[in-house]
Each structure stands twice: as structure tokens, then as C-alpha cells.
Amino acid sequence: MKKWFGITSLILAASLTLSACGGAAQTNSAGKPQDNAASGKPKTLTVAQAADAVTLDPHKTNDSASANPMQQIYNTLIDLSQDMKLKPSLATEWKQVDDLTWEFKLRKGVKFHNGEELKASDVKFTYDRLLDPKTAAAPAFLLASVKEVKVIDDYTVQIVTKEKFSPILYNLTHVGMSILNEKAVKEAGDDYGKKPVGTGPFKFVKWDKSSQIVFEKNNDYFEGPAKVDNVTFRIIPEAATSVAELRTGGVDVVLDLPPAQVKNFDNNNTVTVDKGSSFALKYLGFDERQKPFDNVKVRQAVNYAINKDAVVKGAYQGFSSVATGPLAAGLNGFNKDLKAYEYNPEKAKQLLAEAGYPQGFETTLYLSDKEIDSKIATILQSQLKEVGINVKLQVTEWGAYLQQTAKGLPMFIMSWTTVTGDADNGMYGLFHSKNHGASGNRTFYTNPEVDKMLDLGRTEGDQAKRVKAYEQAQKLIYDDAVWGFLTAAQSIVGLNKRVHGFVNMPTQNYKMYSVSVD
């Protein structure tokens, strides 16, 4: 039997993380964060993001616009610290019983927002629902190797896998693994995504579609009350509007601040811009079932036709770098040997001719209504025209866009962030043939050798061998030009200077629990 991992072994890491977040929190006599309401006027934190959530049911989507509001409501068994280390959340400790079994001890006395106590039965219900084909859960691929979830007692649960499953602990940190209350889900039925109930630091209050999502502080939160009384996520698609609101104090935080707006806050007395590293990649996707993108030479031609440095400068104002492959730098398994496809229009024309398109072709490039995607699309349209590929642009609202890409679009702009910090999350969903569609493989790519490498990455216990498998998979994906590899962007967040304690995670999952406002 292997040793327990949990609170005791992570005290030092947790203390370092807290000190890195910008000073100690005010605490009450119990050593928990001070309740702001007790000290006077309620404090509200207003966060702007460009797209509305699709749903607040973590099983029904896998997108960042939904994930960030959900981060405020829910907890997972295990979480990630600021330095990307595993730390306890709803589970206080865990151990590997044997090669196929992990056991988790739950915190006692944790309450859901409806007053129900967290029990092991809720954990089992959550993962059973996630894995039920009837749920059609977008993030189910993260636990695809799970065979059974066992309730040992009210505060002990075991997860049994079909085979060795190396990334399981990191995968459990994903917001899609948030623990749900069985009673709340069954009572709400199909409306659960509009009536979410979690254990998190904030309770859901209301959701005005395309306008705002409102949360209030959970005074019974197991780590102590948050430092603000209310959090409101405002949906502001127009970058100029969110910037103006940030400048005047109408919003306190702007997530994914457009790079073109950064210069507006140079030497500003009321706003700071937090530029952090990120595990996010922006890519040009192709539905490889559709002509002409079923031809690898066409996909390679598109890569050679794109001046990625121009995308970095024109769309990102230099606040990104060229993507060299399908995995973000900084992750274990990143293939450092891959070099970005060079900008070579003549090579692109040659490949198009060899593929049977000497005069090029016409196609449609689909994109969401995000401002950055519009800038990228305009640049790509111009560059592709130079090699004979005439592109029509089609803009779609974010939620509908996700549905369309899951069914298949000839060419589209998308991004992916490896939110667990493990290469499995950055590759398995996107490139394994089992995950065509909403799970992440929106290119409908199929390569048995890549499947083999990604499966090995899941089952191999030796980290060095896992890294080698992921490196080999990246080389195959690169050679197949599965994507138009575009950029690796920074995480840019605008903050009113009255905001303290905001943590800019490379996962781009932002939790407001640690945030305070003057």
C-alpha cells in the first residue's frame, strides 16, 4: 500500500503559494478570512469577459467562457496550486491502493449551497453521471479509463480504472470534474445548468443571458468566507467597452484583455495589466473529412502560406509567440525539437499543385465573435489569397460556434488551454480518434500511430517514457499538419488597482476566492 498524499505533505507548498499571492489575508479569531459584511458596506467584484457561458453544468461543456464562472461555484476533489502542484480540495488526502485503484478521504462537514452535506455518494453520482453515455459529457474523455467508483463509507471513495491511468490526479483538477449534489441535479432536471449548486466559495444568484452572471459569498465555505461579498461576471463582447468600463471603474477585472488595448493603460494610475505565461494555443482547424482538407499536402500548404510572425505582431501586438507544434511550451512532454512551419508561399503553391489544386480553391473560414479571432482571420484571409486560396469569413456567436465546430466546419479558428498542466489534457482530447467532435477533436483527425502514443501516455507509469510518447505523437501530428499552428498567447488580464490577490494562472482558470477590493 502506497503512502497518503494530502494536506500534511502540502503545507509548505501551500504557504509558499499564499505568500506569492501578495500578502497575508485578514483573518478572524478562527484563523479564517475576515467576513467583509461584518466590517461595513458589502464589497462587489465585477469581472468582464467577452463571451457568455454556454451552461453552468460542468458536464455539458468544455469551454473557458463557462469554466470561469463555474470556478466560483464548484470544487473538485483535488486542485492546483499557483505553481501547478496538486493540493487538497474536497479530498483531504489520497493514496494509490494498487495499480488500478485510488482512494480519497473527503472533508467532513462540507455543505453544498442547498444545505446538503457532501458525502461519498455525491462523488460517485458525479462521476457516474459524467461517464454515462446518455449525459454526452464533453469532458468525459478525461476519465475514460475509469471502470467503477466505489463508496467505502460516507467520507471515503475509491476510483477503479480499467488499466493503469497515469494522469488521473491531474485530470481530477479539471472543472469538468467538479463535484455535484445528487439531490440538486435530480430536482433541477434539464434546467440544472441554469440552477447550479456546488460547494464553492460563491453561490449562484442569477443569470441574465448575454448580460451578467451574479454570485454571492458562501459564508459556510469550508476554507472560510471569501474576501468579497458578491462577484458579478459581466458579458461585454466589445473590447472598447470593457476597456472604458475598466478605466472608469465600472468593472474591476477584464479577463483576456485584447493585446491591442494594453497600450491604453501604460502609466495609468488606476489600472494595471497582468501579463502571465499561458498553456493556451491558438490554431487553425480543418475538418479532415472534407475536401480539400482531407489531403495532407493542402494542410501543409496552408501552414507554409501563413506568416505567423505577422499574426503575432498584427493580432497580438507582440504579446504572444509562434506555436511550433500542438502542445504548449512549459508542459512536460513538450517537443522542443519541433520548429514552426516557415513562411514560404512558393512552397505552399508547389504543395497545392501536387495536391491537384494548381489554381488554389475557395473555402469558408469560420470564427467566433471574439475580437482577437476577427483580427487573426483578416490576416489569414489576406495571406492565403496570395497562394490562391480565396477565403470567405463567417462569424458566429460563441455558443453556436462550439456546436457547429463539434459537427464539422471546413476551416475554423479555435484555441485550447491545457488546464490540468498534464500533456494528456493537451493532446488526448484533441487528437485521439475516440474524441471526434465536442470532446475536442474538432478536426476529426484519425491516426492509429498517434492513438497508440496517446494511449501509452495514459498507461505508462514511467514519466520519462510518457514524455517520449508525447514527443513522438507531436511529431506525427506536426507532419500531418493537423492544424495550422498559429500562436502561443500570454494570459493578459486588466485589473483595477483596488483589486488585490488576483492569481493569473497559466491554465487561464481564474478563481476569485483570493481576491479582495479596497
Short mmCIF file of C-alpha atoms in Angstrom, two decimals, residues 111 131 190 269 300 456 483:
data_model
loop_
_atom_site.label_atom_id
_atom_site.label_comp_id
_atom_site.label_asym_id
_atom_site.label_seq_id
_atom_site.Cartn_x
_atom_site.Cartn_y
_atom_site.Cartn_z
CA LYS A 111 -22.01 21.78 2.82
CA LEU A 131 -19.34 8.80 -17.72
CA ASP A 190 -32.81 19.54 -17.60
CA ASN A 269 -2.82 55.44 -12.23
CA GLN A 300 0.85 21.62 -45.16
CA LEU A 456 0.76 4.86 -23.95
CA TRP A 483 -3.72 22.24 -37.51
#
